[in-house]
XYZ file of C-alpha atoms in Angstrom:
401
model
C 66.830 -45.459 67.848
C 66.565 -42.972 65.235
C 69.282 -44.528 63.181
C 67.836 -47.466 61.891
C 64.508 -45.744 60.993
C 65.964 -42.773 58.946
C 67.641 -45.262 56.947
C 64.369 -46.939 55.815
C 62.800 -43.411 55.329
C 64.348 -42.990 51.948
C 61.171 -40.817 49.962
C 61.320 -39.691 46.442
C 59.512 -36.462 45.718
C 56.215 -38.605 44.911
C 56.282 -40.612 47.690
C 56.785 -37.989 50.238
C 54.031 -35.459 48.432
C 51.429 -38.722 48.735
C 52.672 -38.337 52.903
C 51.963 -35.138 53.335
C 48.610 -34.261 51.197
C 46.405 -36.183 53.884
C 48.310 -34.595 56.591
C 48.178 -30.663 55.100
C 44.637 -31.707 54.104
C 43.193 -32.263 57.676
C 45.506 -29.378 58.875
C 43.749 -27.200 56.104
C 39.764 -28.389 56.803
C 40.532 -28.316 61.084
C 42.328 -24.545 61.003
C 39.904 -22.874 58.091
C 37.024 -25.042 57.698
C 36.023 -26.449 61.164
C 32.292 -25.237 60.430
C 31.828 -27.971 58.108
C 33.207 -31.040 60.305
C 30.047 -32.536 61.507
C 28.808 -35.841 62.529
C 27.888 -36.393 58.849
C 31.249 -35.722 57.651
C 32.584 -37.704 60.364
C 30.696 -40.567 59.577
C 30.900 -39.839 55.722
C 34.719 -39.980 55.912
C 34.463 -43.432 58.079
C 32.640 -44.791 55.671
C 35.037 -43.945 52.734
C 38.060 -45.533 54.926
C 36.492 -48.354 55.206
C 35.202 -48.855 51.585
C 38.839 -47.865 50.697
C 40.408 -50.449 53.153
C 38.170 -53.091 51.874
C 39.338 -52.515 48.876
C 42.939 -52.509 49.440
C 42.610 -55.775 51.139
C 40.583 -57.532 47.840
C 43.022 -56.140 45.617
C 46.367 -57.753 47.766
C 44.777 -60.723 48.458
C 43.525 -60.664 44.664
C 47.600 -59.978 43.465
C 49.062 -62.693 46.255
C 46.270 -65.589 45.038
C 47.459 -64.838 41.186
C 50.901 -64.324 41.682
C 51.390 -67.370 44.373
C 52.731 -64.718 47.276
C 51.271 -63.351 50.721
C 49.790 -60.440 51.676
C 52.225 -58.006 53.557
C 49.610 -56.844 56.229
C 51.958 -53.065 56.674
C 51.844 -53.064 53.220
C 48.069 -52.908 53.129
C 48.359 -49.909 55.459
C 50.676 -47.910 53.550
C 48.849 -48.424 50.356
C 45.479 -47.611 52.196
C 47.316 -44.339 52.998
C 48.747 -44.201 49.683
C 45.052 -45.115 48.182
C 43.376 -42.002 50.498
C 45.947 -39.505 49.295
C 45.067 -40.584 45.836
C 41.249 -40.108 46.376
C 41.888 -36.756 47.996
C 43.164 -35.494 44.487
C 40.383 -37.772 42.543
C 37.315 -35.840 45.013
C 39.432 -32.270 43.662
C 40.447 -32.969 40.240
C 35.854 -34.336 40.415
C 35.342 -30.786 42.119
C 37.018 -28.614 39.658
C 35.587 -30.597 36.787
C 32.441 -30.191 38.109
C 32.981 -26.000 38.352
C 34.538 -25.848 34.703
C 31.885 -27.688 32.808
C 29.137 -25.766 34.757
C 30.551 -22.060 34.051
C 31.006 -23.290 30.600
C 27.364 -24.582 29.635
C 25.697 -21.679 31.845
C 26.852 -19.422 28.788
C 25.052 -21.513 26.855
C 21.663 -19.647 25.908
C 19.682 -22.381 24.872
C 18.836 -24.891 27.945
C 18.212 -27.999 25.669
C 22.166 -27.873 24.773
C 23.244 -27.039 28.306
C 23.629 -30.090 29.932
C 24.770 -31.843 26.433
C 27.204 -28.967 26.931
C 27.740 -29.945 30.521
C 28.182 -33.832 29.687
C 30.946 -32.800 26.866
C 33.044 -31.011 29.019
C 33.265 -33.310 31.765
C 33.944 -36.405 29.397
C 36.856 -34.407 27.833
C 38.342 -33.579 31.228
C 37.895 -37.062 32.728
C 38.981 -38.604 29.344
C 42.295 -36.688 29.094
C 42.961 -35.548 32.749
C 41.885 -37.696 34.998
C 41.919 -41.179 33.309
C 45.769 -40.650 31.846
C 46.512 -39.826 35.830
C 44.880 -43.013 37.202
C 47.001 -44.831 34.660
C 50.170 -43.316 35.602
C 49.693 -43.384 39.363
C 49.075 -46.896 39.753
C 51.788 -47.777 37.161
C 54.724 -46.445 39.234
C 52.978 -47.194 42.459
C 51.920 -51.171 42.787
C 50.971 -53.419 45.627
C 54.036 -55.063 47.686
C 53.598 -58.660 47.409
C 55.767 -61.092 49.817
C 56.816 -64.238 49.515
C 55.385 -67.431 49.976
C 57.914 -70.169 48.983
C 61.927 -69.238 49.420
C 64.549 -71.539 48.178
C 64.500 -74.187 50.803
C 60.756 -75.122 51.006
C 60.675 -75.439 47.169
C 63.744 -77.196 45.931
C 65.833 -77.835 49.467
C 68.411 -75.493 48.755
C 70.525 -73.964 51.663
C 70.137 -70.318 51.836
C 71.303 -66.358 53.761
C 69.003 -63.791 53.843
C 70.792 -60.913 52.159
C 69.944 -56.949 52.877
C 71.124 -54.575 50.239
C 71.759 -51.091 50.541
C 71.790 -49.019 47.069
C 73.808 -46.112 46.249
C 70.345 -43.731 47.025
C 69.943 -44.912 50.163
C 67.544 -47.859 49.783
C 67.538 -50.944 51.680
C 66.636 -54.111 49.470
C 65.867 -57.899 50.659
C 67.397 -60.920 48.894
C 68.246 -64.253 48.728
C 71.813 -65.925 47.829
C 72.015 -69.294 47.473
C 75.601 -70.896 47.726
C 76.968 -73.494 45.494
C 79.645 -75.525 46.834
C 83.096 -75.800 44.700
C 81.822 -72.967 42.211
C 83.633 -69.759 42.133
C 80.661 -68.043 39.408
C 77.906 -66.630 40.798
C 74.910 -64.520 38.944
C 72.678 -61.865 39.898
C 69.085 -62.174 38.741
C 66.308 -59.702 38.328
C 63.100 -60.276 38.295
C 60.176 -59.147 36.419
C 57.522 -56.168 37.236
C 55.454 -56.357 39.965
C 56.815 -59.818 41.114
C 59.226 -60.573 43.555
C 61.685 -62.963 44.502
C 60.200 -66.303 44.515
C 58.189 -65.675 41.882
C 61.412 -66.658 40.060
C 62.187 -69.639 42.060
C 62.840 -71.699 38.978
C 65.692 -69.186 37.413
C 67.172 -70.171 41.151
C 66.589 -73.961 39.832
C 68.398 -73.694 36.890
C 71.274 -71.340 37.526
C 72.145 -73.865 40.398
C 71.966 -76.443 37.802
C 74.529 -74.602 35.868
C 76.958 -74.892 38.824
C 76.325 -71.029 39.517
C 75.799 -69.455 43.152
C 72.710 -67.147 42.905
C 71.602 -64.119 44.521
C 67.965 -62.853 43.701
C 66.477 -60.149 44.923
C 63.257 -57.545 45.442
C 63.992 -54.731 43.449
C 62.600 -51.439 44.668
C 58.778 -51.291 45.269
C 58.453 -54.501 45.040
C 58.482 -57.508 47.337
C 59.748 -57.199 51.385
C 62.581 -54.392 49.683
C 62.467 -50.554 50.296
C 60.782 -47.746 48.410
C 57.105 -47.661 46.699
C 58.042 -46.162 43.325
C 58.954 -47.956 40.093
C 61.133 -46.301 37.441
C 61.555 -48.908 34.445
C 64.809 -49.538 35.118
C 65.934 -45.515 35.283
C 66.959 -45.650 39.461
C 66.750 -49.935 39.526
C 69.906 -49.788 37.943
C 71.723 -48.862 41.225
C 69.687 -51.990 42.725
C 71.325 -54.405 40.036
C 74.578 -52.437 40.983
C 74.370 -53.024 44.941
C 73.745 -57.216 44.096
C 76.719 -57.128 41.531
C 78.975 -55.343 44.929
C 77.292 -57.745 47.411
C 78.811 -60.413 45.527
C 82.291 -58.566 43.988
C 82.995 -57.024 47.562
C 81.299 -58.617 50.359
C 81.497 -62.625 48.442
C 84.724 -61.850 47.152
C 83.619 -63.126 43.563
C 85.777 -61.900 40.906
C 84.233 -59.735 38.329
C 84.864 -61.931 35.525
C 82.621 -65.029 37.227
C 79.927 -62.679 37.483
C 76.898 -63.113 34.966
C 73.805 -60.778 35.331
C 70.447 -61.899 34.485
C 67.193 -60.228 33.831
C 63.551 -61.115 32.845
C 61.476 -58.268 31.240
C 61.924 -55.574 33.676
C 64.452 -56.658 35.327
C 66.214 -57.384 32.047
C 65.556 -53.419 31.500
C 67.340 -52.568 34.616
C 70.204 -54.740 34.005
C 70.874 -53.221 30.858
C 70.990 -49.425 32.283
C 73.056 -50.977 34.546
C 75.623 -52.666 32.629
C 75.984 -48.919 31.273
C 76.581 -47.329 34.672
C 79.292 -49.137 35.736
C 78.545 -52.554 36.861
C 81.131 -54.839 36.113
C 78.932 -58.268 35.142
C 81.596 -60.136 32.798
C 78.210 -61.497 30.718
C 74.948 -60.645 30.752
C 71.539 -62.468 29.779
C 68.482 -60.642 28.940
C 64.694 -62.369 28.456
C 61.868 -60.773 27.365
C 63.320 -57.464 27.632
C 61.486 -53.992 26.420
C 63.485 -51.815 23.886
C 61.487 -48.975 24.484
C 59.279 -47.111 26.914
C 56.990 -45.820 24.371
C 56.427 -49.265 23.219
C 55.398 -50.574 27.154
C 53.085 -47.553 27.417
C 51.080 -48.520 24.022
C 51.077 -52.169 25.612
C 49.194 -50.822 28.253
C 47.050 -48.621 26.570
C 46.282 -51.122 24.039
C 45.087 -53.475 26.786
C 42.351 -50.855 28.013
C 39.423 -52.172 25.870
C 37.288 -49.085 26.912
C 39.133 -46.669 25.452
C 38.480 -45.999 21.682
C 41.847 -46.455 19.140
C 41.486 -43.289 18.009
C 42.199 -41.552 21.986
C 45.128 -44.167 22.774
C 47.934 -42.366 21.601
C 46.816 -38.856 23.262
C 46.208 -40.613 26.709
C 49.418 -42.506 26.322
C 51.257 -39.019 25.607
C 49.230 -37.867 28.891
C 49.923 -40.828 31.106
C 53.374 -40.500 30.457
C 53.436 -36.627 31.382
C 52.042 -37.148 34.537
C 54.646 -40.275 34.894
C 57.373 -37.578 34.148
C 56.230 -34.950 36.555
C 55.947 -37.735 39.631
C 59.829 -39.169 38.840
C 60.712 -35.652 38.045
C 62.798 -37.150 35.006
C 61.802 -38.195 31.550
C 60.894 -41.851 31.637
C 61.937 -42.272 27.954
C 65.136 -41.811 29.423
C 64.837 -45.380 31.134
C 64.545 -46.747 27.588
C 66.926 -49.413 26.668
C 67.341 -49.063 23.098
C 68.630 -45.418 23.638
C 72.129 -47.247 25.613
C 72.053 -50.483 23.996
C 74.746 -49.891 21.899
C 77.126 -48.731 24.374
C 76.713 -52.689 26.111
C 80.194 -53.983 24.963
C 80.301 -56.855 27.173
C 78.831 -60.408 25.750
C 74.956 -60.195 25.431
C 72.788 -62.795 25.456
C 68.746 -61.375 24.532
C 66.178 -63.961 24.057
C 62.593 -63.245 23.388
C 59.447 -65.520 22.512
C 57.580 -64.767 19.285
C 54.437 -65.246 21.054
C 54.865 -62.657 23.502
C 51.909 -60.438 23.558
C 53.229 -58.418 26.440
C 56.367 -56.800 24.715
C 56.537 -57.927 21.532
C 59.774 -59.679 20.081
C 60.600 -56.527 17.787
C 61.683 -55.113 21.125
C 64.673 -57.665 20.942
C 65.391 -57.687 17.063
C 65.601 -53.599 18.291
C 68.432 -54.652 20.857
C 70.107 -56.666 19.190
C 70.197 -53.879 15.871
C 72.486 -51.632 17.882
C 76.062 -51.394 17.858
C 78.303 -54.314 19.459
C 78.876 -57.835 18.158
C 79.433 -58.910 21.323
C 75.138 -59.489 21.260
C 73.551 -62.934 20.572
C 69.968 -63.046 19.821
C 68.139 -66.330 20.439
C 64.199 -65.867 19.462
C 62.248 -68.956 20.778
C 59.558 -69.835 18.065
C 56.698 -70.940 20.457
C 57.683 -68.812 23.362
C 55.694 -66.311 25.236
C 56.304 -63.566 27.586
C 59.069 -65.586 29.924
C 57.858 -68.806 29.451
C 60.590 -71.121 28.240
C 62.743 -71.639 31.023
C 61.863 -75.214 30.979
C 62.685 -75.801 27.567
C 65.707 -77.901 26.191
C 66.713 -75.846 23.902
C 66.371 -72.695 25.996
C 68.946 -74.238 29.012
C 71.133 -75.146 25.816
C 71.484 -71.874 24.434
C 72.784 -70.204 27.731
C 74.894 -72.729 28.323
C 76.548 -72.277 25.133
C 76.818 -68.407 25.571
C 78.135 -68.857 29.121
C 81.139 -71.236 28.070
C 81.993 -69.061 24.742
């Protein structure tokens, strides 16, 4: 019995302290604090469960309604866990705020600059400690949405439900779709905070190009294992366990083997392609050079925050991201490896896009190989284009240079 569950109990360091802090918490306020556990703190600690589980539930049926998924109903429970672990630190990082900013204005003399003392303090320490750790947490750590279409209900295609197992230990959940008399076959990546059929219509058109398919959840994402996102740093060895699903257990040779990836996924396919896997082409879409670059995207896109703070709460955020991977995420950037891709390289980007911006690709495409092709679609967006002529043209021609 204990087989099967150790092998979906694959924690990183993050994931595992989130498990425990609840745990050592109660452990902590029933061995040296019992005096304070009253029916008020009962009920006071009922009531935040339920605020908190209300919550969770808007926000996944909020994410499934925009993204066209479903809600994953032990999902909800792990990230209402996840969610009261989080609050724990929020209520002590608001505690020890709350100390600091009081010690410091009582040495103010003058009691009409005490509390503008007070105020000062605590803005600082929310504005560059707890605000840059909000944005990090929730960045690596999104809500699992599962899928509400699969290949056959939307375009009648035949399909096997496909479990990967990574080289860390992971389990994954994917699709492949067979094509009959076809002996090429791609792997496609999706983008972050999707899943699977989200990208139904890559499935559409790679079928169309006489391709079998196999798409997948990357990690912490979808119906697949783990709840932390690394841009691409540790998804690499999800790309790698499609590209052996189909090379080992398929039989496809390696040179019928195309990987594909939109945005994120496109990320992870490139820090693949430079661990090991053997794709004999590869297609990128909307693709981020650099890490830096996604975290002033985000930034950028919290109107609150004044320009002149961005860049120091970026520089934060991306601390604390570093601390809960326990690696630098600028490692994860694809611009630092792209010029060690020698295989054929397809990277299209829209002009449009507002999300990552289509200097990101011009960036790619800048280093090293000519192997790369760079196809910049004039009134394309952030993965948007799929459907256009032109678009379906362009791979085609790459994939029968």
């Amino acid at each position: 019995m204990l087989g099967p569950i150790k092998n979906h109990l694959v924690l990183s360091s993050s994931e595992l302290f989130y498990l425990l802090l609840p745990i050592v918490s109660a452990a902590y306020l029933f061995l040296f604090r019992r005096n304070t556990i009253d029916k008020d703190f009962i009920k006071n600690i009922l009531i935040r469960i339920t605020t908190y589980f209300i919550f969770v539930i808007f926000i996944h049926i909020y994410l499934s309604s925009i993204m066209q998924g479903k809600v994953i109903w032990k999902e909800v429970i792990v990230y209402l866990y996840f969610f009261s672990s989080v609050s724990i630190i929020l209520f002590l990082m608001r505690a020890s705020f709350k100390k600091i900013a009081e010690s410091i204005s009582k040495k103010i003399i003058d009691l009409r600059f005490q509390k503008i003392v007070y105020l000062t303090v605590a803005a600082f320490l929310w504005t560059f400690i707890l605000l840059p750790y909000i944005l990090a947490t929730f960045t690596i750590h999104r809500p699992k949405i599962g899928d509400k279409y699969d290949p056959e209900t939307l375009f009648m295609f035949k399909y096997e439900k496909v479990s990967l197992k990574t080289q860390d230990g992971l389990h994954l959940k994917g699709w492949f779709i067979p094509k009959k008399n076809s002996n090429k076959a791609v792997v496609i990546g999706h983008g972050l905070g999707a899943n699977k059929s989200n990208f139904l219509s890559l499935v559409e058109l790679w079928e169309a190009l006489n391709y079998n398919v196999l798409i997948f959840d990357f990690r912490g994402h979808g119906e697949s294992g783990g709840h932390t996102i690394s841009f691409g740093y540790k998804e690499k060895y999800d790309i790698r366990s499609a590209f052996d699903y189909l090379n080992k257990e398929k039989k496809f040779l390696a040179e019928n083997i195309v990987g594909y990836g939109v945005s994120f996924g496109g990320a992870s396919l490139i820090q693949a392609v430079n661990d090991g896997a053997g794709f004999d082409k590869m297609i990128t879409d909307s693709s981020f050079a650099s890490i830096d670059t996604m975290a002033d995207k985000v930034v950028e896109r919290m109107g609150f925050v004044p320009v002149f703070l961005r860049e120091s709460i970026k520089d934060l955020g991306l601390a604390y991201v570093n601390l809960e991977l326990g690696f630098n995420i600028d490692n994860s950037s694809p611009i630092r490896i792209s010029d060690k891709i020698k295989i054929p390289w397809l990277i299209i980007h829209g002009k449009k896009d507002v999300l990552i911006p289509s200097q990101e690709a011009i960036s790619l495409y800048g280093q090293g190989s000519a192997n790369k092709q760079l196809y910049l679609v004039d009134k394309g967006e952030h993965y948007t284009t799929i459907d256009d002529v032109q678009y379906i043209y362009q791979i085609r021609k790459f994939l029968n240079q």
